[in-house]
Amino acid sequence: MAAGGGTEAPKAARGTESPTDTEHLMEEVCARENLWKALKQVQGNGGSPGVDGMTVDALAAHLRTHWPVLKDQLLRGAYQPQPVKRVEIPKPEGGVRKLGVPTALDRFIQQAVMQVLQERWDPTFSESSFGFRPRRSAHQAVAQVQRYIAQGLRWVVDIDLEKFFDRVNHDLLMSRVAKRVKDKRLLKLIRAFLNAGVMENGLVGPTDEGTPQGGPLSPLLSNLLLDELDRELVRRGHRFARYADDCNIYVQSRRAGERVMENVTRFLTKKLKLKVNSEKSAVARPWARKFLGFSFTSGKVPKRRIAPKALERFKERVRGLTRRGSRNSLAETIEVLASYLRGWHGYFRFCQTPSVLEGLDGWIRRRLRCVIWKGWKRGRTRYAKLRRCGIPHRQAAVAAGSPTGPWRMAHHAVVQEALPDAHFSALGLPPLAPGRAV
């Protein structure tokens, strides 16, 4: 290319923009500044190639050569996206999530479209919607529901939409888009992205419903469709928080919650043609459920805590990264582990139960000592290693000859003295608990 929290606040912006402002949006999509911004974003996101094999790194050169033709196709309403590549990734709680990876070029065009539409649509979305929106986060959503619980709304209607991104009705979605966009070229392009098809096992199949996860445009389109749910909840006076397809509504009693569950399920099924997963949805106490990886204590002043399932997943991941039998050295293992811990801590440090983080710190170091002790295997090796760590002869001999299992030995005073916390910190292992020495 030559271009390379609280309750809902009523405001004028909650309406939709005038149709006369949306008749020439494709020119805005193709504007030089918008395209540069889209290219930088796609390059920064990285990601695997789509069905054509083009990498993100090769995108800029491709655009320099082909952009005049591509721009002409977009402005004439003739651009045809390629099918997305089906990729399956495991879900934390079992099963797989099917992603549709567009080509690098289609990701670039989707990003350019998304930027133009998001600037117009986002100010009209609900104050209680937090997912995939600028200057909004999962932490803000969790903090908002915490305020609801503190205000006495101590029952939650936890709604799980079954395969939401796979079940979005295209005609229903496009009717909502058409209410906000009058540029027929852009409407045709969005429909083309929805109907581009999916390549799986070398064969291209049709996409009659759904917005494939993996493209920049899908989150905005999902927020547009679910904005209708938000508006309905506001109309009924409910207090809620929604992050993408994860919606929690807070009420004062179980009876009220069951009534809300029934009414909202009916609305989603009949009005939006979506299906509520009855097995995963529930009316329950907030501390018995999780929201975005967090739960809450049951006291009068609720505190944010890490949900038990999130803790289980964390420990399972750490076990996998530190599993004995890996060819990596201890330093290499800790380097990989440290990267995961920093990312995990960046999100879950928002909890208000530091003792849990302290316990995890101790557990991780005990886990590493256990792996090291197993690796030393024989008593003679263990004795030599302990002596090398400065342990006196008698103590080293007793510990090395102990029949106690590795996990219990990892908590033994001699092993802790030989492999203190400072040893792992020196190798780059970061702390999780606030105030813990590095």
mmCIF file with all atom_site columns, N, CA, C and O in Angstrom, residues 47-51 82-89 97-104 106-107 110 165-166 193-194 196-200 207 210-219:
data_model
loop_
_atom_site.group_PDB
_atom_site.id
_atom_site.type_symbol
_atom_site.label_atom_id
_atom_site.label_alt_id
_atom_site.label_comp_id
_atom_site.label_asym_id
_atom_site.label_entity_id
_atom_site.label_seq_id
_atom_site.pdbx_PDB_ins_code
_atom_site.Cartn_x
_atom_site.Cartn_y
_atom_site.Cartn_z
_atom_site.occupancy
_atom_site.B_iso_or_equiv
_atom_site.pdbx_formal_charge
_atom_site.auth_seq_id
_atom_site.auth_comp_id
_atom_site.auth_asym_id
_atom_site.auth_atom_id
_atom_site.pdbx_PDB_model_num
ATOM 1   N N  . GLY A 1 47  ? 0.484   -13.871 15.275 1.00 0.00 ? 47  GLY A N  1
ATOM 2   C CA . GLY A 1 47  ? -0.457  -14.930 14.946 1.00 0.00 ? 47  GLY A CA 1
ATOM 3   C C  . GLY A 1 47  ? 0.019   -15.773 13.782 1.00 0.00 ? 47  GLY A C  1
ATOM 4   O O  . GLY A 1 47  ? 0.906   -15.383 13.019 1.00 0.00 ? 47  GLY A O  1
ATOM 5   N N  . SER A 1 48  ? -0.598  -16.937 13.638 1.00 0.00 ? 48  SER A N  1
ATOM 6   C CA . SER A 1 48  ? -0.186  -17.882 12.598 1.00 0.00 ? 48  SER A CA 1
ATOM 7   C C  . SER A 1 48  ? -0.798  -17.506 11.253 1.00 0.00 ? 48  SER A C  1
ATOM 8   O O  . SER A 1 48  ? -1.799  -16.786 11.192 1.00 0.00 ? 48  SER A O  1
ATOM 9   N N  . PRO A 1 49  ? -0.220  -18.003 10.161 1.00 0.00 ? 49  PRO A N  1
ATOM 10  C CA . PRO A 1 49  ? -0.771  -17.715 8.827  1.00 0.00 ? 49  PRO A CA 1
ATOM 11  C C  . PRO A 1 49  ? -2.139  -18.351 8.643  1.00 0.00 ? 49  PRO A C  1
ATOM 12  O O  . PRO A 1 49  ? -2.503  -19.316 9.320  1.00 0.00 ? 49  PRO A O  1
ATOM 13  N N  . GLY A 1 50  ? -2.894  -17.813 7.692  1.00 0.00 ? 50  GLY A N  1
ATOM 14  C CA . GLY A 1 50  ? -4.177  -18.397 7.331  1.00 0.00 ? 50  GLY A CA 1
ATOM 15  C C  . GLY A 1 50  ? -4.025  -19.422 6.231  1.00 0.00 ? 50  GLY A C  1
ATOM 16  O O  . GLY A 1 50  ? -2.951  -20.007 6.058  1.00 0.00 ? 50  GLY A O  1
ATOM 17  N N  . VAL A 1 51  ? -5.091  -19.617 5.446  1.00 0.00 ? 51  VAL A N  1
ATOM 18  C CA . VAL A 1 51  ? -5.084  -20.685 4.438  1.00 0.00 ? 51  VAL A CA 1
ATOM 19  C C  . VAL A 1 51  ? -4.093  -20.428 3.312  1.00 0.00 ? 51  VAL A C  1
ATOM 20  O O  . VAL A 1 51  ? -3.665  -21.367 2.631  1.00 0.00 ? 51  VAL A O  1
ATOM 21  N N  . GLN A 1 82  ? -10.947 -14.680 1.906  1.00 0.00 ? 82  GLN A N  1
ATOM 22  C CA . GLN A 1 82  ? -10.665 -16.104 1.786  1.00 0.00 ? 82  GLN A CA 1
ATOM 23  C C  . GLN A 1 82  ? -11.239 -16.846 2.995  1.00 0.00 ? 82  GLN A C  1
ATOM 24  O O  . GLN A 1 82  ? -11.516 -16.242 4.035  1.00 0.00 ? 82  GLN A O  1
ATOM 25  N N  . PRO A 1 83  ? -11.415 -18.156 2.882  1.00 0.00 ? 83  PRO A N  1
ATOM 26  C CA . PRO A 1 83  ? -11.909 -18.930 4.037  1.00 0.00 ? 83  PRO A CA 1
ATOM 27  C C  . PRO A 1 83  ? -10.948 -18.822 5.213  1.00 0.00 ? 83  PRO A C  1
ATOM 28  O O  . PRO A 1 83  ? -9.748  -18.577 5.036  1.00 0.00 ? 83  PRO A O  1
ATOM 29  N N  . VAL A 1 84  ? -11.467 -19.007 6.412  1.00 0.00 ? 84  VAL A N  1
ATOM 30  C CA . VAL A 1 84  ? -10.614 -19.020 7.602  1.00 0.00 ? 84  VAL A CA 1
ATOM 31  C C  . VAL A 1 84  ? -10.098 -20.435 7.824  1.00 0.00 ? 84  VAL A C  1
ATOM 32  O O  . VAL A 1 84  ? -10.702 -21.408 7.371  1.00 0.00 ? 84  VAL A O  1
ATOM 33  N N  . LYS A 1 85  ? -8.967  -20.530 8.488  1.00 0.00 ? 85  LYS A N  1
ATOM 34  C CA . LYS A 1 85  ? -8.379  -21.836 8.783  1.00 0.00 ? 85  LYS A CA 1
ATOM 35  C C  . LYS A 1 85  ? -8.842  -22.288 10.157 1.00 0.00 ? 85  LYS A C  1
ATOM 36  O O  . LYS A 1 85  ? -8.705  -21.560 11.139 1.00 0.00 ? 85  LYS A O  1
ATOM 37  N N  . ARG A 1 86  ? -9.367  -23.495 10.244 1.00 0.00 ? 86  ARG A N  1
ATOM 38  C CA . ARG A 1 86  ? -9.850  -24.016 11.518 1.00 0.00 ? 86  ARG A CA 1
ATOM 39  C C  . ARG A 1 86  ? -8.669  -24.439 12.397 1.00 0.00 ? 86  ARG A C  1
ATOM 40  O O  . ARG A 1 86  ? -7.789  -25.181 11.959 1.00 0.00 ? 86  ARG A O  1
ATOM 41  N N  . VAL A 1 87  ? -8.657  -23.930 13.610 1.00 0.00 ? 87  VAL A N  1
ATOM 42  C CA . VAL A 1 87  ? -7.632  -24.288 14.592 1.00 0.00 ? 87  VAL A CA 1
ATOM 43  C C  . VAL A 1 87  ? -8.346  -24.622 15.893 1.00 0.00 ? 87  VAL A C  1
ATOM 44  O O  . VAL A 1 87  ? -9.239  -23.881 16.319 1.00 0.00 ? 87  VAL A O  1
ATOM 45  N N  . GLU A 1 88  ? -7.987  -25.726 16.509 1.00 0.00 ? 88  GLU A N  1
ATOM 46  C CA . GLU A 1 88  ? -8.597  -26.127 17.774 1.00 0.00 ? 88  GLU A CA 1
ATOM 47  C C  . GLU A 1 88  ? -7.606  -25.952 18.905 1.00 0.00 ? 88  GLU A C  1
ATOM 48  O O  . GLU A 1 88  ? -6.462  -26.394 18.813 1.00 0.00 ? 88  GLU A O  1
ATOM 49  N N  . ILE A 1 89  ? -8.021  -25.277 19.969 1.00 0.00 ? 89  ILE A N  1
ATOM 50  C CA . ILE A 1 89  ? -7.175  -25.119 21.150 1.00 0.00 ? 89  ILE A CA 1
ATOM 51  C C  . ILE A 1 89  ? -7.930  -25.681 22.352 1.00 0.00 ? 89  ILE A C  1
ATOM 52  O O  . ILE A 1 89  ? -9.154  -25.574 22.428 1.00 0.00 ? 89  ILE A O  1
ATOM 53  N N  . ARG A 1 97  ? -11.806 -25.403 21.942 1.00 0.00 ? 97  ARG A N  1
ATOM 54  C CA . ARG A 1 97  ? -12.419 -24.193 21.388 1.00 0.00 ? 97  ARG A CA 1
ATOM 55  C C  . ARG A 1 97  ? -11.970 -24.076 19.938 1.00 0.00 ? 97  ARG A C  1
ATOM 56  O O  . ARG A 1 97  ? -10.774 -24.109 19.641 1.00 0.00 ? 97  ARG A O  1
ATOM 57  N N  . LYS A 1 98  ? -12.929 -23.970 19.044 1.00 0.00 ? 98  LYS A N  1
ATOM 58  C CA . LYS A 1 98  ? -12.606 -23.881 17.624 1.00 0.00 ? 98  LYS A CA 1
ATOM 59  C C  . LYS A 1 98  ? -12.423 -22.419 17.218 1.00 0.00 ? 98  LYS A C  1
ATOM 60  O O  . LYS A 1 98  ? -13.337 -21.614 17.348 1.00 0.00 ? 98  LYS A O  1
ATOM 61  N N  . LEU A 1 99  ? -11.227 -22.117 16.741 1.00 0.00 ? 99  LEU A N  1
ATOM 62  C CA . LEU A 1 99  ? -10.920 -20.787 16.255 1.00 0.00 ? 99  LEU A CA 1
ATOM 63  C C  . LEU A 1 99  ? -10.893 -20.791 14.730 1.00 0.00 ? 99  LEU A C  1
ATOM 64  O O  . LEU A 1 99  ? -10.550 -21.803 14.107 1.00 0.00 ? 99  LEU A O  1
ATOM 65  N N  . GLY A 1 100 ? -11.242 -19.670 14.132 1.00 0.00 ? 100 GLY A N  1
ATOM 66  C CA . GLY A 1 100 ? -11.126 -19.497 12.694 1.00 0.00 ? 100 GLY A CA 1
ATOM 67  C C  . GLY A 1 100 ? -10.075 -18.443 12.420 1.00 0.00 ? 100 GLY A C  1
ATOM 68  O O  . GLY A 1 100 ? -10.284 -17.268 12.734 1.00 0.00 ? 100 GLY A O  1
ATOM 69  N N  . VAL A 1 101 ? -8.938  -18.848 11.866 1.00 0.00 ? 101 VAL A N  1
ATOM 70  C CA . VAL A 1 101 ? -7.838  -17.910 11.647 1.00 0.00 ? 101 VAL A CA 1
ATOM 71  C C  . VAL A 1 101 ? -7.926  -17.347 10.233 1.00 0.00 ? 101 VAL A C  1
ATOM 72  O O  . VAL A 1 101 ? -7.706  -18.081 9.257  1.00 0.00 ? 101 VAL A O  1
ATOM 73  N N  . PRO A 1 102 ? -8.251  -16.052 10.087 1.00 0.00 ? 102 PRO A N  1
ATOM 74  C CA . PRO A 1 102 ? -8.273  -15.455 8.748  1.00 0.00 ? 102 PRO A CA 1
ATOM 75  C C  . PRO A 1 102 ? -6.852  -15.304 8.208  1.00 0.00 ? 102 PRO A C  1
ATOM 76  O O  . PRO A 1 102 ? -5.876  -15.370 8.951  1.00 0.00 ? 102 PRO A O  1
ATOM 77  N N  . THR A 1 103 ? -6.736  -15.065 6.914  1.00 0.00 ? 103 THR A N  1
ATOM 78  C CA . THR A 1 103 ? -5.430  -14.767 6.339  1.00 0.00 ? 103 THR A CA 1
ATOM 79  C C  . THR A 1 103 ? -4.927  -13.449 6.922  1.00 0.00 ? 103 THR A C  1
ATOM 80  O O  . THR A 1 103 ? -5.707  -12.640 7.451  1.00 0.00 ? 103 THR A O  1
ATOM 81  N N  . ALA A 1 104 ? -3.626  -13.215 6.825  1.00 0.00 ? 104 ALA A N  1
ATOM 82  C CA . ALA A 1 104 ? -3.053  -11.965 7.338  1.00 0.00 ? 104 ALA A CA 1
ATOM 83  C C  . ALA A 1 104 ? -3.697  -10.762 6.651  1.00 0.00 ? 104 ALA A C  1
ATOM 84  O O  . ALA A 1 104 ? -3.972  -9.735  7.296  1.00 0.00 ? 104 ALA A O  1
ATOM 85  N N  . ASP A 1 106 ? -6.767  -10.587 5.321  1.00 0.00 ? 106 ASP A N  1
ATOM 86  C CA . ASP A 1 106 ? -8.138  -10.409 5.817  1.00 0.00 ? 106 ASP A CA 1
ATOM 87  C C  . ASP A 1 106 ? -8.146  -9.875  7.246  1.00 0.00 ? 106 ASP A C  1
ATOM 88  O O  . ASP A 1 106 ? -9.041  -9.099  7.618  1.00 0.00 ? 106 ASP A O  1
ATOM 89  N N  . ARG A 1 107 ? -7.167  -10.279 8.057  1.00 0.00 ? 107 ARG A N  1
ATOM 90  C CA . ARG A 1 107 ? -7.076  -9.710  9.413  1.00 0.00 ? 107 ARG A CA 1
ATOM 91  C C  . ARG A 1 107 ? -6.826  -8.201  9.336  1.00 0.00 ? 107 ARG A C  1
ATOM 92  O O  . ARG A 1 107 ? -7.383  -7.424  10.114 1.00 0.00 ? 107 ARG A O  1
ATOM 93  N N  . GLN A 1 110 ? -10.108 -6.566  8.196  1.00 0.00 ? 110 GLN A N  1
ATOM 94  C CA . GLN A 1 110 ? -11.043 -6.593  9.328  1.00 0.00 ? 110 GLN A CA 1
ATOM 95  C C  . GLN A 1 110 ? -10.664 -5.570  10.386 1.00 0.00 ? 110 GLN A C  1
ATOM 96  O O  . GLN A 1 110 ? -11.536 -4.898  10.956 1.00 0.00 ? 110 GLN A O  1
ATOM 97  N N  . PHE A 1 165 ? -20.168 -17.923 19.940 1.00 0.00 ? 165 PHE A N  1
ATOM 98  C CA . PHE A 1 165 ? -19.556 -17.445 18.702 1.00 0.00 ? 165 PHE A CA 1
ATOM 99  C C  . PHE A 1 165 ? -19.870 -18.349 17.517 1.00 0.00 ? 165 PHE A C  1
ATOM 100 O O  . PHE A 1 165 ? -19.792 -17.914 16.368 1.00 0.00 ? 165 PHE A O  1
ATOM 101 N N  . ASP A 1 166 ? -20.227 -19.601 17.785 1.00 0.00 ? 166 ASP A N  1
ATOM 102 C CA . ASP A 1 166 ? -20.558 -20.528 16.702 1.00 0.00 ? 166 ASP A CA 1
ATOM 103 C C  . ASP A 1 166 ? -22.029 -20.473 16.308 1.00 0.00 ? 166 ASP A C  1
ATOM 104 O O  . ASP A 1 166 ? -22.404 -21.023 15.267 1.00 0.00 ? 166 ASP A O  1
ATOM 105 N N  . PHE A 1 193 ? -17.345 -11.595 5.066  1.00 0.00 ? 193 PHE A N  1
ATOM 106 C CA . PHE A 1 193 ? -16.488 -12.150 6.115  1.00 0.00 ? 193 PHE A CA 1
ATOM 107 C C  . PHE A 1 193 ? -17.221 -13.239 6.892  1.00 0.00 ? 193 PHE A C  1
ATOM 108 O O  . PHE A 1 193 ? -16.639 -14.273 7.241  1.00 0.00 ? 193 PHE A O  1
ATOM 109 N N  . LEU A 1 194 ? -18.502 -13.018 7.165  1.00 0.00 ? 194 LEU A N  1
ATOM 110 C CA . LEU A 1 194 ? -19.282 -14.015 7.905  1.00 0.00 ? 194 LEU A CA 1
ATOM 111 C C  . LEU A 1 194 ? -19.461 -15.300 7.094  1.00 0.00 ? 194 LEU A C  1
ATOM 112 O O  . LEU A 1 194 ? -19.484 -16.401 7.652  1.00 0.00 ? 194 LEU A O  1
ATOM 113 N N  . ALA A 1 196 ? -17.448 -16.461 4.621  1.00 0.00 ? 196 ALA A N  1
ATOM 114 C CA . ALA A 1 196 ? -16.236 -16.824 3.882  1.00 0.00 ? 196 ALA A CA 1
ATOM 115 C C  . ALA A 1 196 ? -15.954 -18.317 3.871  1.00 0.00 ? 196 ALA A C  1
ATOM 116 O O  . ALA A 1 196 ? -15.245 -18.819 3.011  1.00 0.00 ? 196 ALA A O  1
ATOM 117 N N  . GLY A 1 197 ? -16.490 -19.045 4.821  1.00 0.00 ? 197 GLY A N  1
ATOM 118 C CA . GLY A 1 197 ? -16.249 -20.483 4.887  1.00 0.00 ? 197 GLY A CA 1
ATOM 119 C C  . GLY A 1 197 ? -15.075 -20.825 5.787  1.00 0.00 ? 197 GLY A C  1
ATOM 120 O O  . GLY A 1 197 ? -14.304 -19.954 6.192  1.00 0.00 ? 197 GLY A O  1
ATOM 121 N N  . VAL A 1 198 ? -14.952 -22.107 6.086  1.00 0.00 ? 198 VAL A N  1
ATOM 122 C CA . VAL A 1 198 ? -13.902 -22.602 6.976  1.00 0.00 ? 198 VAL A CA 1
ATOM 123 C C  . VAL A 1 198 ? -13.174 -23.753 6.297  1.00 0.00 ? 198 VAL A C  1
ATOM 124 O O  . VAL A 1 198 ? -13.807 -24.679 5.796  1.00 0.00 ? 198 VAL A O  1
ATOM 125 N N  . MET A 1 199 ? -11.828 -23.667 6.290  1.00 0.00 ? 199 MET A N  1
ATOM 126 C CA . MET A 1 199 ? -11.044 -24.781 5.766  1.00 0.00 ? 199 MET A CA 1
ATOM 127 C C  . MET A 1 199 ? -10.619 -25.677 6.917  1.00 0.00 ? 199 MET A C  1
ATOM 128 O O  . MET A 1 199 ? -9.974  -25.234 7.862  1.00 0.00 ? 199 MET A O  1
ATOM 129 N N  . GLU A 1 200 ? -10.991 -26.944 6.810  1.00 0.00 ? 200 GLU A N  1
ATOM 130 C CA . GLU A 1 200 ? -10.645 -27.922 7.835  1.00 0.00 ? 200 GLU A CA 1
ATOM 131 C C  . GLU A 1 200 ? -10.259 -29.221 7.152  1.00 0.00 ? 200 GLU A C  1
ATOM 132 O O  . GLU A 1 200 ? -10.995 -29.726 6.296  1.00 0.00 ? 200 GLU A O  1
ATOM 133 N N  . THR A 1 207 ? -20.108 -21.492 6.138  1.00 0.00 ? 207 THR A N  1
ATOM 134 C CA . THR A 1 207 ? -20.392 -20.961 7.474  1.00 0.00 ? 207 THR A CA 1
ATOM 135 C C  . THR A 1 207 ? -21.746 -20.263 7.405  1.00 0.00 ? 207 THR A C  1
ATOM 136 O O  . THR A 1 207 ? -21.845 -19.118 6.967  1.00 0.00 ? 207 THR A O  1
ATOM 137 N N  . GLY A 1 210 ? -22.663 -18.050 13.010 1.00 0.00 ? 210 GLY A N  1
ATOM 138 C CA . GLY A 1 210 ? -21.477 -17.856 13.832 1.00 0.00 ? 210 GLY A CA 1
ATOM 139 C C  . GLY A 1 210 ? -20.567 -16.746 13.330 1.00 0.00 ? 210 GLY A C  1
ATOM 140 O O  . GLY A 1 210 ? -20.601 -16.344 12.169 1.00 0.00 ? 210 GLY A O  1
ATOM 141 N N  . THR A 1 211 ? -19.770 -16.228 14.263 1.00 0.00 ? 211 THR A N  1
ATOM 142 C CA . THR A 1 211 ? -18.721 -15.258 13.936 1.00 0.00 ? 211 THR A CA 1
ATOM 143 C C  . THR A 1 211 ? -17.415 -15.885 14.385 1.00 0.00 ? 211 THR A C  1
ATOM 144 O O  . THR A 1 211 ? -17.139 -15.922 15.584 1.00 0.00 ? 211 THR A O  1
ATOM 145 N N  . PRO A 1 212 ? -16.618 -16.421 13.462 1.00 0.00 ? 212 PRO A N  1
ATOM 146 C CA . PRO A 1 212 ? -15.429 -17.192 13.841 1.00 0.00 ? 212 PRO A CA 1
ATOM 147 C C  . PRO A 1 212 ? -14.504 -16.432 14.787 1.00 0.00 ? 212 PRO A C  1
ATOM 148 O O  . PRO A 1 212 ? -14.096 -15.307 14.494 1.00 0.00 ? 212 PRO A O  1
ATOM 149 N N  . GLN A 1 213 ? -14.179 -17.046 15.933 1.00 0.00 ? 213 GLN A N  1
ATOM 150 C CA . GLN A 1 213 ? -13.220 -16.457 16.856 1.00 0.00 ? 213 GLN A CA 1
ATOM 151 C C  . GLN A 1 213 ? -11.838 -16.505 16.211 1.00 0.00 ? 213 GLN A C  1
ATOM 152 O O  . GLN A 1 213 ? -11.415 -17.535 15.722 1.00 0.00 ? 213 GLN A O  1
ATOM 153 N N  . GLY A 1 214 ? -11.142 -15.398 16.244 1.00 0.00 ? 214 GLY A N  1
ATOM 154 C CA . GLY A 1 214 ? -9.818  -15.344 15.657 1.00 0.00 ? 214 GLY A CA 1
ATOM 155 C C  . GLY A 1 214 ? -9.621  -14.116 14.794 1.00 0.00 ? 214 GLY A C  1
ATOM 156 O O  . GLY A 1 214 ? -8.494  -13.726 14.514 1.00 0.00 ? 214 GLY A O  1
ATOM 157 N N  . GLY A 1 215 ? -10.703 -13.489 14.373 1.00 0.00 ? 215 GLY A N  1
ATOM 158 C CA . GLY A 1 215 ? -10.609 -12.277 13.559 1.00 0.00 ? 215 GLY A CA 1
ATOM 159 C C  . GLY A 1 215 ? -10.893 -11.034 14.380 1.00 0.00 ? 215 GLY A C  1
ATOM 160 O O  . GLY A 1 215 ? -11.658 -11.084 15.348 1.00 0.00 ? 215 GLY A O  1
ATOM 161 N N  . PRO A 1 216 ? -10.308 -9.895  14.021 1.00 0.00 ? 216 PRO A N  1
ATOM 162 C CA . PRO A 1 216 ? -10.498 -8.659  14.796 1.00 0.00 ? 216 PRO A CA 1
ATOM 163 C C  . PRO A 1 216 ? -11.928 -8.141  14.820 1.00 0.00 ? 216 PRO A C  1
ATOM 164 O O  . PRO A 1 216 ? -12.315 -7.410  15.727 1.00 0.00 ? 216 PRO A O  1
ATOM 165 N N  . LEU A 1 217 ? -12.734 -8.508  13.814 1.00 0.00 ? 217 LEU A N  1
ATOM 166 C CA . LEU A 1 217 ? -14.082 -7.957  13.720 1.00 0.00 ? 217 LEU A CA 1
ATOM 167 C C  . LEU A 1 217 ? -15.096 -8.688  14.590 1.00 0.00 ? 217 LEU A C  1
ATOM 168 O O  . LEU A 1 217 ? -16.090 -8.097  15.027 1.00 0.00 ? 217 LEU A O  1
ATOM 169 N N  . SER A 1 218 ? -14.861 -9.971  14.866 1.00 0.00 ? 218 SER A N  1
ATOM 170 C CA . SER A 1 218 ? -15.849 -10.785 15.589 1.00 0.00 ? 218 SER A CA 1
ATOM 171 C C  . SER A 1 218 ? -16.220 -10.233 16.970 1.00 0.00 ? 218 SER A C  1
ATOM 172 O O  . SER A 1 218 ? -17.399 -10.210 17.323 1.00 0.00 ? 218 SER A O  1
ATOM 173 N N  . PRO A 1 219 ? -15.233 -9.801  17.798 1.00 0.00 ? 219 PRO A N  1
ATOM 174 C CA . PRO A 1 219 ? -15.618 -9.285  19.119 1.00 0.00 ? 219 PRO A CA 1
ATOM 175 C C  . PRO A 1 219 ? -16.547 -8.077  19.047 1.00 0.00 ? 219 PRO A C  1
ATOM 176 O O  . PRO A 1 219 ? -17.491 -7.967  19.845 1.00 0.00 ? 219 PRO A O  1
#
